[in-house]
Every structure is written in structure tokens, then in C-alpha cells.
Amino acid sequence: MSKINQKSKKLIPSGVWCIASVIVLFGYLGTVMGVPNMLNTIMKTAHDLLLNTVFYLMSICVITGALGRVFVEFGVVALLERTLRPLMRPIFNLPGVTSLGAVMTFLSDNPAIISLANDKRFASYFKKYQFISLTNFGTAFGMGLLVIVFMASQGYYVAPLIGLVGACCGCVCSTRLMQRFVLKAYPQYAVEDAVSKEDIEEEEEEDKKTEKTVFIRLLNAMLDGGRSGVEVGIAIIPGVLIISTFVMIFTFGPAVDGTYNGAAYQGVELLPWLANKIDFVFEWLFGFHDPHLVAFPITALGAVGAALSLIPGFISHGWIDGNAIAVFTAIGMCWSGFLSTHTAMLDSIGYRDLTPKAILAHFCGGLVAAISAHWMFWLYTLIAA
């Protein structure tokens, strides 16, 4: 049988499979949306993502990169390492300094962790397998402050906090699972340092060559960190534009009147349609009592900001309750656009080949976050009653 399979693979070149896949994909989209509308939607969605998402993320990377470099320069990172080591190592199997990444991604967005990871002195605290799992760790807290504040603005206060605890549970699952995947594929990474000692010594020697005042050190740290943020912002462009565009197209539907006009963020609603076929699973796992609620976690895969925009409509239709808010907060933080950012994040730190493992680990982490939030909210209502 193996010989027959090998012969069939030789008879059908990989290029044929590629062309067939492209024809099926765009043929399906073109049939539903119309070819001109499909092309216009793809271009306009990518253009809007570039202007309103990528540049926004780049600005976050610049600011957090500068702030992170200042923290490294003036010893905040070393202080965090000593203070939080007893907490971080047993829970996440990461150095205490990693907590800085959680804070910065919580206050901003996923790519903030890359600004820190690209700093050699920050990376020097990690073994390679731990360093790679940073993308999973940081992504679990992405846009956390925004999500919680938005939920509170809708009149929910306890549920978002329960969701935050659920997101922490999902982060533990995602981070440790990713470390397991990495060590299984590359056992040597368990002992290899993320950054060589020679690189650290060179950087420290350069800093010692000239005595610098506090002002100069502060200025250099901010500018160098901001410059690294720009580089990271450019690195995430391909992943965001390519992956997010197609996630949006398969998630969203036509215009309000039910027609396609080539506007940005229109699509064929394939993902919600598939999810509705197994809505009973989501009811058991997440406590969803309406199949429309499935749209939130699916949309959060591409952009949690777009997912949040669904909530006012859910509330107006009476589909939502405190349990859904807790689950949305947990899964919104864990799945805050990770399909688009994971690829770019791992690519920027040089481990692109591990992207499928990172996505699988984080997908599981998001499920754990949502399930944990659902049952913790159930326990809360039981106690409160």
C-alpha cells in the first residue's frame, strides 16, 4: 500500500494540489459573493486591517518596547525576577520576569510580548523551550484591560473578574502544553539558553564603554526599545493581513440588506454555520443557551475588538447573561486574535516552524479558559443564592 501511495503522489505533483485548492477556495467565495465583490472585500479588508489594526499594533509595540527597555535598563526586570520567581515557576514553569510580559500584554495587546522577547537581557533569563512558550503566555492576557472595562461598561462587574481567573487557567494550560510540544520535538532546548552568554557580555561591555548619565540612559533605552517596536510592527504585517482577512471573510456575513457590495468585513459566514451544527456541545461546555453566542469565540479568533462589538446586539436581543459574559471575557482574552498574531510572533523571534504547535496549544488553552469560567460562574451563582 505504501508503494501505491508513493506512486500516486509522484503522479500528482504538489503544484496540482495547490492549484486545485486555490480554485476551490476562491471558486466557493466567488460563487457566494460574486467575483468582483470578493476581490473588493479582500482588498478593502486587508487595507482596513493595515491602517486600523497593524499600525495600531505597531504603536503599541513602540510604546511597550520603549517601556520594557527602560524597565530592563533600570533593574525593574531583575526585581520582578527575584520577587515573583516563587509564583511563576511552579505555576507556569517560567522565570519570574515573565510577569512583566503578562502586565504589558494585559494593558495593551499580544505583540507587546515580542518587544520584551527581542531584548537580549530579558531573554537571558529563559531556556529555549521557555522562551518559545512566551508567545502562548503573552497571548493569553492580550487586551485584557480593554475586554474587562468593556464588559463592565455593559453593566457586568463580577462576571468579567471570573473570566479573568478563567483566562489565567487557560494560560497555564496553553503555556505548559506548548513547552511540552517543544521539548518533545527538540529535547535539547531544555538545557540551551535562549540567548548566548557571549551576546549578553558584548551588550554589557558596550554599555560599560562610556559612562552615561541617568538622562542619557533613559533616552537611549526609550529610543532603542521604540526602534525594536517598529521592527516588530513590520514583522507582523504579513500574518495579520493574510490570516485575519480570511478569518473575517469566513466569519462575517453580507451587508444588512443581505446583499454583497464589496465592502470590507463581509463574508460567507461559514464558521458560524459549522458551529451551529454542534451548538449542543457549546451549551454543555460553555453554558450557552443560544446558538448565536457561538459567534463571539469564533470572531475572537480573528479580532477580539470585532467580537466585542457583537455584545450590544446580543444584549438587545436578550441572548446574553452573566455566564456568557464570564465565558466571553475568558475566551476573549485567550483567543484575542491569536490566529493572526501567533504566526507573526513566532516568525519574529525565529521559530516559525513551531507555529502549528503553538496554535494547537493555545486553542486548547482557550477552551480550558472558557470551561473554567463557566463552571466558576456556576459555583458563584450557587454560593450567592
mmCIF file of C-alpha atoms in Angstrom:
data_model
loop_
_atom_site.group_PDB
_atom_site.id
_atom_site.type_symbol
_atom_site.label_atom_id
_atom_site.label_comp_id
_atom_site.label_asym_id
_atom_site.label_seq_id
_atom_site.Cartn_x
_atom_site.Cartn_y
_atom_site.Cartn_z
ATOM 1 C CA MET A 1 0.000 0.000 0.000
ATOM 2 C CA SER A 2 2.799 2.407 0.843
ATOM 3 C CA LYS A 3 4.337 1.896 -2.590
ATOM 4 C CA ILE A 4 0.998 2.633 -4.259
ATOM 5 C CA ASN A 5 0.590 5.817 -2.219
ATOM 6 C CA GLN A 6 4.097 6.923 -3.129
ATOM 7 C CA LYS A 7 3.389 6.300 -6.824
ATOM 8 C CA SER A 8 0.129 8.284 -6.659
ATOM 9 C CA LYS A 9 1.977 11.188 -5.041
ATOM 10 C CA LYS A 10 4.509 11.133 -7.846
ATOM 11 C CA LEU A 11 1.750 11.017 -10.470
ATOM 12 C CA ILE A 12 0.038 14.096 -8.998
ATOM 13 C CA PRO A 13 2.586 16.854 -8.365
ATOM 14 C CA SER A 14 2.149 19.092 -5.333
ATOM 15 C CA GLY A 15 1.631 22.042 -7.656
ATOM 16 C CA VAL A 16 -1.581 20.460 -8.924
ATOM 17 C CA TRP A 17 -2.921 20.121 -5.393
ATOM 18 C CA CYS A 18 -2.033 23.747 -4.719
ATOM 19 C CA ILE A 19 -3.836 24.997 -7.836
ATOM 20 C CA ALA A 20 -6.860 22.808 -7.080
ATOM 21 C CA SER A 21 -7.063 24.149 -3.513
ATOM 22 C CA VAL A 22 -6.878 27.763 -4.694
ATOM 23 C CA ILE A 23 -9.585 27.147 -7.316
ATOM 24 C CA VAL A 24 -11.886 25.515 -4.748
ATOM 25 C CA LEU A 25 -11.325 28.267 -2.163
ATOM 26 C CA PHE A 26 -11.797 31.276 -4.411
ATOM 27 C CA GLY A 27 -14.401 29.491 -6.509
ATOM 28 C CA TYR A 28 -16.542 28.991 -3.409
ATOM 29 C CA LEU A 29 -16.110 32.591 -2.258
ATOM 30 C CA GLY A 30 -16.705 33.950 -5.765
ATOM 31 C CA THR A 31 -19.854 31.867 -6.219
ATOM 32 C CA VAL A 32 -21.402 33.135 -2.981
ATOM 33 C CA MET A 33 -20.196 36.740 -3.027
ATOM 34 C CA GLY A 34 -19.604 37.356 -6.724
ATOM 35 C CA VAL A 35 -16.065 37.609 -8.054
ATOM 36 C CA PRO A 36 -15.857 41.466 -8.146
ATOM 37 C CA ASN A 37 -17.327 41.723 -4.635
ATOM 38 C CA MET A 38 -14.996 39.007 -3.351
ATOM 39 C CA LEU A 39 -11.902 40.763 -4.697
ATOM 40 C CA ASN A 40 -13.040 44.169 -3.406
ATOM 41 C CA THR A 41 -13.820 42.743 0.038
ATOM 42 C CA ILE A 42 -10.438 41.030 0.291
ATOM 43 C CA MET A 43 -8.550 44.185 -0.683
ATOM 44 C CA LYS A 44 -10.639 46.545 1.457
ATOM 45 C CA THR A 45 -10.487 44.270 4.482
ATOM 46 C CA ALA A 46 -6.713 43.924 4.181
ATOM 47 C CA HIS A 47 -6.387 47.688 3.685
ATOM 48 C CA ASP A 48 -8.515 48.443 6.741
ATOM 49 C CA LEU A 49 -6.578 45.914 8.807
ATOM 50 C CA LEU A 50 -3.337 47.574 7.751
ATOM 51 C CA LEU A 51 -4.488 51.082 8.659
ATOM 52 C CA ASN A 52 -6.579 50.406 11.754
ATOM 53 C CA THR A 53 -5.086 47.209 13.169
ATOM 54 C CA VAL A 54 -1.452 46.808 12.104
ATOM 55 C CA PHE A 55 -0.475 50.443 12.663
ATOM 56 C CA TYR A 56 -2.345 50.377 15.959
ATOM 57 C CA LEU A 57 -0.411 47.269 16.978
ATOM 58 C CA MET A 58 2.817 48.877 15.798
ATOM 59 C CA SER A 59 2.182 51.889 18.021
ATOM 60 C CA ILE A 60 1.604 49.508 20.928
ATOM 61 C CA CYS A 61 4.859 47.716 20.132
ATOM 62 C CA VAL A 62 6.765 51.017 20.045
ATOM 63 C CA ILE A 63 5.406 52.227 23.389
ATOM 64 C CA THR A 64 5.714 48.892 25.172
ATOM 65 C CA GLY A 65 9.111 48.281 23.610
ATOM 66 C CA ALA A 66 10.348 51.588 24.992
ATOM 67 C CA LEU A 67 8.799 50.956 28.398
ATOM 68 C CA GLY A 68 10.156 47.427 28.549
ATOM 69 C CA ARG A 69 13.674 48.571 27.654
ATOM 70 C CA VAL A 70 13.500 51.207 30.396
ATOM 71 C CA PHE A 71 12.444 48.549 32.895
ATOM 72 C CA VAL A 72 15.359 46.369 31.790
ATOM 73 C CA GLU A 73 17.853 49.240 31.917
ATOM 74 C CA PHE A 74 16.948 50.368 35.424
ATOM 75 C CA GLY A 75 16.626 46.968 37.096
ATOM 76 C CA VAL A 76 12.841 46.537 37.229
ATOM 77 C CA VAL A 77 13.098 43.258 35.336
ATOM 78 C CA ALA A 78 15.665 41.865 37.760
ATOM 79 C CA LEU A 79 13.481 42.941 40.687
ATOM 80 C CA LEU A 80 10.457 41.164 39.232
ATOM 81 C CA GLU A 81 12.527 38.057 38.651
ATOM 82 C CA ARG A 82 13.573 37.863 42.301
ATOM 83 C CA THR A 83 10.129 38.766 43.684
ATOM 84 C CA LEU A 84 7.867 36.599 41.546
ATOM 85 C CA ARG A 85 10.100 33.578 40.965
ATOM 86 C CA PRO A 86 8.327 31.522 43.690
ATOM 87 C CA LEU A 87 4.962 32.131 41.973
ATOM 88 C CA MET A 88 5.832 31.900 38.285
ATOM 89 C CA ARG A 89 7.979 28.781 38.289
ATOM 90 C CA PRO A 90 5.569 26.337 39.967
ATOM 91 C CA ILE A 91 2.525 27.593 38.034
ATOM 92 C CA PHE A 92 3.853 28.421 34.555
ATOM 93 C CA ASN A 93 7.358 26.907 34.672
ATOM 94 C CA LEU A 94 8.701 30.316 33.626
ATOM 95 C CA PRO A 95 11.109 32.798 35.243
ATOM 96 C CA GLY A 96 9.574 35.442 37.499
ATOM 97 C CA VAL A 97 10.483 38.134 34.998
ATOM 98 C CA THR A 98 7.765 36.773 32.692
ATOM 99 C CA SER A 99 5.158 38.547 34.821
ATOM 100 C CA LEU A 100 6.222 41.781 33.151
ATOM 101 C CA GLY A 101 5.027 40.361 29.843
ATOM 102 C CA ALA A 102 1.655 39.472 31.365
ATOM 103 C CA VAL A 103 1.215 43.013 32.667
ATOM 104 C CA MET A 104 2.192 44.649 29.401
ATOM 105 C CA THR A 105 0.016 42.447 27.191
ATOM 106 C CA PHE A 106 -2.896 42.873 29.619
ATOM 107 C CA LEU A 107 -2.574 46.640 29.333
ATOM 108 C CA SER A 108 -2.050 46.599 25.558
ATOM 109 C CA ASP A 109 -2.112 43.638 23.139
ATOM 110 C CA ASN A 110 -0.393 40.360 22.247
ATOM 111 C CA PRO A 111 2.597 41.765 20.303
ATOM 112 C CA ALA A 112 3.812 43.591 23.416
ATOM 113 C CA ILE A 113 5.438 40.326 24.495
ATOM 114 C CA ILE A 114 7.618 40.374 21.369
ATOM 115 C CA SER A 115 9.067 43.747 22.274
ATOM 116 C CA LEU A 116 10.305 42.215 25.507
ATOM 117 C CA ALA A 117 11.398 38.940 23.909
ATOM 118 C CA ASN A 118 13.601 40.815 21.439
ATOM 119 C CA ASP A 119 15.569 42.347 24.314
ATOM 120 C CA LYS A 120 18.610 40.122 24.899
ATOM 121 C CA ARG A 121 18.873 40.876 28.588
ATOM 122 C CA PHE A 122 15.223 39.948 29.128
ATOM 123 C CA ALA A 123 15.629 36.791 27.032
ATOM 124 C CA SER A 124 18.713 35.790 29.017
ATOM 125 C CA TYR A 125 16.504 34.575 31.872
ATOM 126 C CA PHE A 126 14.985 31.813 29.722
ATOM 127 C CA LYS A 127 15.848 28.409 28.391
ATOM 128 C CA LYS A 128 14.876 27.995 24.743
ATOM 129 C CA TYR A 129 11.738 25.951 25.382
ATOM 130 C CA GLN A 130 10.540 28.552 27.902
ATOM 131 C CA PHE A 131 11.373 31.412 25.566
ATOM 132 C CA ILE A 132 9.290 29.915 22.754
ATOM 133 C CA SER A 133 6.301 29.444 25.073
ATOM 134 C CA LEU A 134 6.339 33.192 25.779
ATOM 135 C CA THR A 135 4.081 33.712 22.754
ATOM 136 C CA ASN A 136 1.426 31.499 24.326
ATOM 137 C CA PHE A 137 1.856 33.076 27.743
ATOM 138 C CA GLY A 138 1.580 36.659 26.495
ATOM 139 C CA THR A 139 -1.304 35.976 24.113
ATOM 140 C CA ALA A 140 -3.463 34.667 26.960
ATOM 141 C CA PHE A 141 -3.603 38.144 28.508
ATOM 142 C CA GLY A 142 -3.845 40.221 25.319
ATOM 143 C CA MET A 143 -6.185 43.236 25.518
ATOM 144 C CA GLY A 144 -7.362 42.026 28.925
ATOM 145 C CA LEU A 145 -7.916 45.504 30.321
ATOM 146 C CA LEU A 146 -9.953 46.536 27.284
ATOM 147 C CA VAL A 147 -12.134 43.416 27.468
ATOM 148 C CA ILE A 148 -12.817 43.768 31.203
ATOM 149 C CA VAL A 149 -13.568 47.504 31.008
ATOM 150 C CA PHE A 150 -15.920 46.936 28.060
ATOM 151 C CA MET A 151 -17.794 44.202 29.925
ATOM 152 C CA ALA A 152 -18.084 46.459 32.976
ATOM 153 C CA SER A 153 -19.474 49.244 30.784
ATOM 154 C CA GLN A 154 -22.304 46.884 29.813
ATOM 155 C CA GLY A 155 -23.302 46.574 33.483
ATOM 156 C CA TYR A 156 -21.437 43.375 34.422
ATOM 157 C CA TYR A 157 -18.820 43.500 37.186
ATOM 158 C CA VAL A 158 -18.339 40.125 38.882
ATOM 159 C CA ALA A 159 -18.564 38.055 35.684
ATOM 160 C CA PRO A 160 -15.564 39.734 33.972
ATOM 161 C CA LEU A 161 -13.401 39.106 37.053
ATOM 162 C CA ILE A 162 -14.401 35.439 36.988
ATOM 163 C CA GLY A 163 -13.490 35.465 33.305
ATOM 164 C CA LEU A 164 -10.059 36.869 34.192
ATOM 165 C CA VAL A 165 -9.434 33.933 36.529
ATOM 166 C CA GLY A 166 -10.588 31.600 33.751
ATOM 167 C CA ALA A 167 -8.111 33.232 31.362
ATOM 168 C CA CYS A 168 -5.326 32.536 33.872
ATOM 169 C CA CYS A 169 -6.334 28.857 33.914
ATOM 170 C CA GLY A 170 -6.241 28.813 30.127
ATOM 171 C CA CYS A 171 -2.830 30.470 30.171
ATOM 172 C CA VAL A 172 -1.406 27.727 32.392
ATOM 173 C CA CYS A 173 -2.762 25.067 30.027
ATOM 174 C CA SER A 174 -1.547 26.791 26.855
ATOM 175 C CA THR A 175 1.923 27.643 28.179
ATOM 176 C CA ARG A 176 2.714 24.261 29.689
ATOM 177 C CA LEU A 177 1.275 22.380 26.710
ATOM 178 C CA MET A 178 3.439 24.424 24.353
ATOM 179 C CA GLN A 179 6.519 23.696 26.466
ATOM 180 C CA ARG A 180 5.672 20.003 26.284
ATOM 181 C CA PHE A 181 5.332 20.174 22.490
ATOM 182 C CA VAL A 182 8.668 21.989 22.128
ATOM 183 C CA LEU A 183 10.580 19.586 24.363
ATOM 184 C CA LYS A 184 9.116 16.613 22.536
ATOM 185 C CA ALA A 185 10.276 17.996 19.187
ATOM 186 C CA TYR A 186 13.572 19.473 20.421
ATOM 187 C CA PRO A 187 14.727 17.844 23.699
ATOM 188 C CA GLN A 188 17.981 19.810 23.614
ATOM 189 C CA TYR A 189 16.062 23.061 24.186
ATOM 190 C CA ALA A 190 15.597 22.038 27.835
ATOM 191 C CA VAL A 191 19.207 22.996 28.610
ATOM 192 C CA GLU A 192 20.031 25.505 25.864
ATOM 193 C CA ASP A 193 19.835 29.185 26.779
ATOM 194 C CA ALA A 194 17.592 31.444 24.697
ATOM 195 C CA VAL A 195 20.479 33.896 24.324
ATOM 196 C CA SER A 196 24.158 33.015 24.404
ATOM 197 C CA LYS A 197 26.277 34.390 27.225
ATOM 198 C CA GLU A 198 28.601 35.946 24.649
ATOM 199 C CA ASP A 199 25.792 38.125 23.298
ATOM 200 C CA ILE A 200 24.914 39.330 26.783
ATOM 201 C CA GLU A 201 28.542 40.042 27.644
ATOM 202 C CA GLU A 202 29.014 42.008 24.418
ATOM 203 C CA GLU A 203 25.965 44.129 25.145
ATOM 204 C CA GLU A 204 27.080 44.759 28.721
ATOM 205 C CA GLU A 205 30.601 45.676 27.576
ATOM 206 C CA GLU A 206 29.214 48.173 25.098
ATOM 207 C CA ASP A 207 27.181 49.752 27.873
ATOM 208 C CA LYS A 208 30.260 49.977 30.115
ATOM 209 C CA LYS A 209 32.493 51.600 27.490
ATOM 210 C CA THR A 210 31.130 55.034 28.224
ATOM 211 C CA GLU A 211 29.754 56.364 31.475
ATOM 212 C CA LYS A 212 26.245 57.611 30.883
ATOM 213 C CA THR A 213 24.073 59.919 32.915
ATOM 214 C CA VAL A 214 20.636 58.804 34.027
ATOM 215 C CA PHE A 215 19.036 61.029 31.388
ATOM 216 C CA ILE A 216 21.129 59.548 28.565
ATOM 217 C CA ARG A 217 20.431 56.014 29.756
ATOM 218 C CA LEU A 218 16.710 56.776 29.854
ATOM 219 C CA LEU A 219 16.775 58.387 26.410
ATOM 220 C CA ASN A 220 18.764 55.549 24.827
ATOM 221 C CA ALA A 221 16.555 52.906 26.405
ATOM 222 C CA MET A 222 13.366 54.538 25.127
ATOM 223 C CA LEU A 223 14.680 55.108 21.615
ATOM 224 C CA ASP A 224 16.261 51.652 21.264
ATOM 225 C CA GLY A 225 13.151 49.970 22.624
ATOM 226 C CA GLY A 226 10.909 52.022 20.360
ATOM 227 C CA ARG A 227 13.060 51.148 17.341
ATOM 228 C CA SER A 228 12.693 47.442 18.101
ATOM 229 C CA GLY A 229 8.946 48.002 18.335
ATOM 230 C CA VAL A 230 8.890 49.382 14.793
ATOM 231 C CA GLU A 231 10.708 46.292 13.536
ATOM 232 C CA VAL A 232 8.209 44.054 15.290
ATOM 233 C CA GLY A 233 5.307 46.032 13.848
ATOM 234 C CA ILE A 234 6.630 45.471 10.346
ATOM 235 C CA ALA A 235 7.185 41.768 11.053
ATOM 236 C CA ILE A 236 3.542 41.164 11.993
ATOM 237 C CA ILE A 237 2.102 42.712 8.813
ATOM 238 C CA PRO A 238 2.010 39.515 6.665
ATOM 239 C CA GLY A 239 0.405 37.368 9.357
ATOM 240 C CA VAL A 240 -2.264 39.904 10.261
ATOM 241 C CA LEU A 241 -3.219 40.834 6.704
ATOM 242 C CA ILE A 242 -3.278 37.339 5.229
ATOM 243 C CA ILE A 243 -4.726 35.261 8.047
ATOM 244 C CA SER A 244 -7.084 37.828 9.578
ATOM 245 C CA THR A 245 -8.567 38.739 6.203
ATOM 246 C CA PHE A 246 -9.639 35.165 5.524
ATOM 247 C CA VAL A 247 -10.827 34.611 9.100
ATOM 248 C CA MET A 248 -13.050 37.677 8.714
ATOM 249 C CA ILE A 249 -14.405 36.515 5.363
ATOM 250 C CA PHE A 250 -15.343 33.095 6.744
ATOM 251 C CA THR A 251 -16.844 34.620 9.917
ATOM 252 C CA PHE A 252 -18.912 37.632 8.880
ATOM 253 C CA GLY A 253 -21.886 37.776 6.532
ATOM 254 C CA PRO A 254 -23.271 40.097 3.836
ATOM 255 C CA ALA A 255 -24.473 43.659 4.312
ATOM 256 C CA VAL A 256 -27.531 44.479 6.439
ATOM 257 C CA ASP A 257 -29.829 44.165 3.433
ATOM 258 C CA GLY A 258 -28.468 40.677 2.713
ATOM 259 C CA THR A 259 -26.502 41.632 -0.402
ATOM 260 C CA TYR A 260 -22.812 41.854 -1.203
ATOM 261 C CA ASN A 261 -21.375 45.186 -2.311
ATOM 262 C CA GLY A 262 -17.641 44.593 -1.947
ATOM 263 C CA ALA A 263 -17.308 46.439 1.364
ATOM 264 C CA ALA A 264 -14.734 45.452 3.975
ATOM 265 C CA TYR A 265 -15.574 42.749 6.535
ATOM 266 C CA GLN A 266 -18.236 40.994 4.508
ATOM 267 C CA GLY A 267 -18.120 37.234 4.134
ATOM 268 C CA VAL A 268 -19.864 33.914 3.761
ATOM 269 C CA GLU A 269 -20.490 33.069 7.464
ATOM 270 C CA LEU A 270 -19.102 29.560 7.026
ATOM 271 C CA LEU A 271 -17.592 29.279 10.505
ATOM 272 C CA PRO A 272 -20.803 30.251 12.382
ATOM 273 C CA TRP A 273 -22.795 27.881 10.169
ATOM 274 C CA LEU A 274 -20.484 24.995 11.042
ATOM 275 C CA ALA A 275 -20.548 25.890 14.738
ATOM 276 C CA ASN A 276 -24.346 25.953 14.781
ATOM 277 C CA LYS A 277 -24.366 22.305 13.716
ATOM 278 C CA ILE A 278 -22.827 21.359 17.078
ATOM 279 C CA ASP A 279 -24.339 24.084 19.266
ATOM 280 C CA PHE A 280 -25.302 21.426 21.871
ATOM 281 C CA VAL A 281 -21.582 20.964 22.581
ATOM 282 C CA PHE A 282 -21.171 24.663 23.334
ATOM 283 C CA GLU A 283 -24.221 24.592 25.590
ATOM 284 C CA TRP A 284 -22.707 21.785 27.645
ATOM 285 C CA LEU A 285 -19.159 23.158 27.748
ATOM 286 C CA PHE A 286 -19.788 26.901 27.993
ATOM 287 C CA GLY A 287 -23.392 27.144 29.192
ATOM 288 C CA PHE A 288 -24.549 28.971 26.049
ATOM 289 C CA HIS A 289 -28.346 28.938 25.755
ATOM 290 C CA ASP A 290 -28.494 30.479 22.306
ATOM 291 C CA PRO A 291 -26.542 29.338 19.207
ATOM 292 C CA HIS A 292 -25.869 32.954 18.185
ATOM 293 C CA LEU A 293 -23.440 33.290 21.099
ATOM 294 C CA VAL A 294 -21.022 30.969 19.317
ATOM 295 C CA ALA A 295 -20.186 33.892 17.026
ATOM 296 C CA PHE A 296 -18.178 35.573 19.807
ATOM 297 C CA PRO A 297 -15.419 32.953 20.278
ATOM 298 C CA ILE A 298 -15.218 32.378 16.516
ATOM 299 C CA THR A 299 -14.842 36.101 15.842
ATOM 300 C CA ALA A 300 -12.336 36.470 18.696
ATOM 301 C CA LEU A 301 -10.027 34.107 16.811
ATOM 302 C CA GLY A 302 -9.535 36.889 14.272
ATOM 303 C CA ALA A 303 -10.048 40.042 16.337
ATOM 304 C CA VAL A 304 -11.408 40.395 19.851
ATOM 305 C CA GLY A 305 -12.345 44.011 19.140
ATOM 306 C CA ALA A 306 -14.739 42.828 16.441
ATOM 307 C CA ALA A 307 -16.066 40.183 18.825
ATOM 308 C CA LEU A 308 -16.796 42.800 21.495
ATOM 309 C CA SER A 309 -18.868 44.757 19.001
ATOM 310 C CA LEU A 310 -21.307 41.816 18.915
ATOM 311 C CA ILE A 311 -22.226 42.085 22.605
ATOM 312 C CA PRO A 312 -24.596 45.104 22.482
ATOM 313 C CA GLY A 313 -26.632 43.264 19.840
ATOM 314 C CA PHE A 314 -26.686 40.112 21.973
ATOM 315 C CA ILE A 315 -27.917 42.149 24.943
ATOM 316 C CA SER A 316 -30.641 43.883 22.928
ATOM 317 C CA HIS A 317 -31.946 40.507 21.746
ATOM 318 C CA GLY A 318 -31.858 39.058 25.268
ATOM 319 C CA TRP A 319 -29.424 36.298 24.343
ATOM 320 C CA ILE A 320 -26.777 37.077 26.941
ATOM 321 C CA ASP A 321 -26.400 36.556 30.701
ATOM 322 C CA GLY A 322 -23.686 36.717 33.361
ATOM 323 C CA ASN A 323 -22.348 33.277 32.472
ATOM 324 C CA ALA A 324 -21.886 34.297 28.847
ATOM 325 C CA ILE A 325 -20.045 37.453 29.936
ATOM 326 C CA ALA A 326 -17.660 35.414 32.102
ATOM 327 C CA VAL A 327 -17.007 32.970 29.259
ATOM 328 C CA PHE A 328 -16.619 35.798 26.724
ATOM 329 C CA THR A 329 -14.085 37.556 28.961
ATOM 330 C CA ALA A 330 -12.014 34.390 29.439
ATOM 331 C CA ILE A 331 -12.048 33.242 25.838
ATOM 332 C CA GLY A 332 -11.793 36.818 24.522
ATOM 333 C CA MET A 333 -8.528 37.344 26.391
ATOM 334 C CA CYS A 334 -7.083 33.934 25.486
ATOM 335 C CA TRP A 335 -8.224 33.964 21.868
ATOM 336 C CA SER A 336 -7.672 37.677 21.223
ATOM 337 C CA GLY A 337 -6.784 37.325 17.571
ATOM 338 C CA PHE A 338 -4.194 34.613 18.151
ATOM 339 C CA LEU A 339 -4.740 33.018 14.726
ATOM 340 C CA SER A 340 -3.347 36.157 13.142
ATOM 341 C CA THR A 341 -0.726 37.137 15.708
ATOM 342 C CA HIS A 342 0.788 33.746 16.641
ATOM 343 C CA THR A 343 2.267 33.283 13.188
ATOM 344 C CA ALA A 344 3.813 36.729 13.172
ATOM 345 C CA MET A 345 5.037 36.473 16.761
ATOM 346 C CA LEU A 346 6.869 33.165 16.316
ATOM 347 C CA ASP A 347 8.208 34.329 12.973
ATOM 348 C CA SER A 348 9.664 37.468 14.544
ATOM 349 C CA ILE A 349 11.586 35.514 17.215
ATOM 350 C CA GLY A 350 12.821 32.927 14.717
ATOM 351 C CA TYR A 351 10.694 29.826 15.425
ATOM 352 C CA ARG A 352 8.178 29.852 12.570
ATOM 353 C CA ASP A 353 8.203 26.043 12.242
ATOM 354 C CA LEU A 354 6.606 25.705 15.681
ATOM 355 C CA THR A 355 3.560 27.815 14.752
ATOM 356 C CA PRO A 356 1.149 24.830 14.333
ATOM 357 C CA LYS A 357 2.071 23.527 17.781
ATOM 358 C CA ALA A 358 1.611 26.972 19.328
ATOM 359 C CA ILE A 359 -1.812 27.377 17.706
ATOM 360 C CA LEU A 360 -2.935 23.926 18.860
ATOM 361 C CA ALA A 361 -1.735 24.556 22.422
ATOM 362 C CA HIS A 362 -3.433 27.931 22.572
ATOM 363 C CA PHE A 363 -6.648 26.613 21.090
ATOM 364 C CA CYS A 364 -6.767 24.104 23.944
ATOM 365 C CA GLY A 365 -5.915 26.882 26.402
ATOM 366 C CA GLY A 366 -8.851 28.971 25.197
ATOM 367 C CA LEU A 367 -11.232 26.049 25.646
ATOM 368 C CA VAL A 368 -9.923 25.470 29.172
ATOM 369 C CA ALA A 369 -10.350 29.195 29.927
ATOM 370 C CA ALA A 370 -13.976 29.190 28.741
ATOM 371 C CA ILE A 371 -14.902 25.950 30.516
ATOM 372 C CA SER A 372 -13.236 27.110 33.740
ATOM 373 C CA ALA A 373 -15.076 30.442 33.613
ATOM 374 C CA HIS A 374 -18.407 28.687 33.007
ATOM 375 C CA TRP A 375 -18.101 26.357 35.982
ATOM 376 C CA MET A 376 -16.645 29.026 38.277
ATOM 377 C CA PHE A 377 -19.600 31.285 37.450
ATOM 378 C CA TRP A 378 -21.947 28.377 38.146
ATOM 379 C CA LEU A 379 -20.261 27.898 41.520
ATOM 380 C CA TYR A 380 -20.505 31.646 42.205
ATOM 381 C CA THR A 381 -24.241 31.708 41.492
ATOM 382 C CA LEU A 382 -24.689 28.642 43.691
ATOM 383 C CA ILE A 383 -22.906 30.320 46.602
ATOM 384 C CA ALA A 384 -24.565 33.712 46.027
ATOM 385 C CA ALA A 385 -28.010 32.109 46.018
#
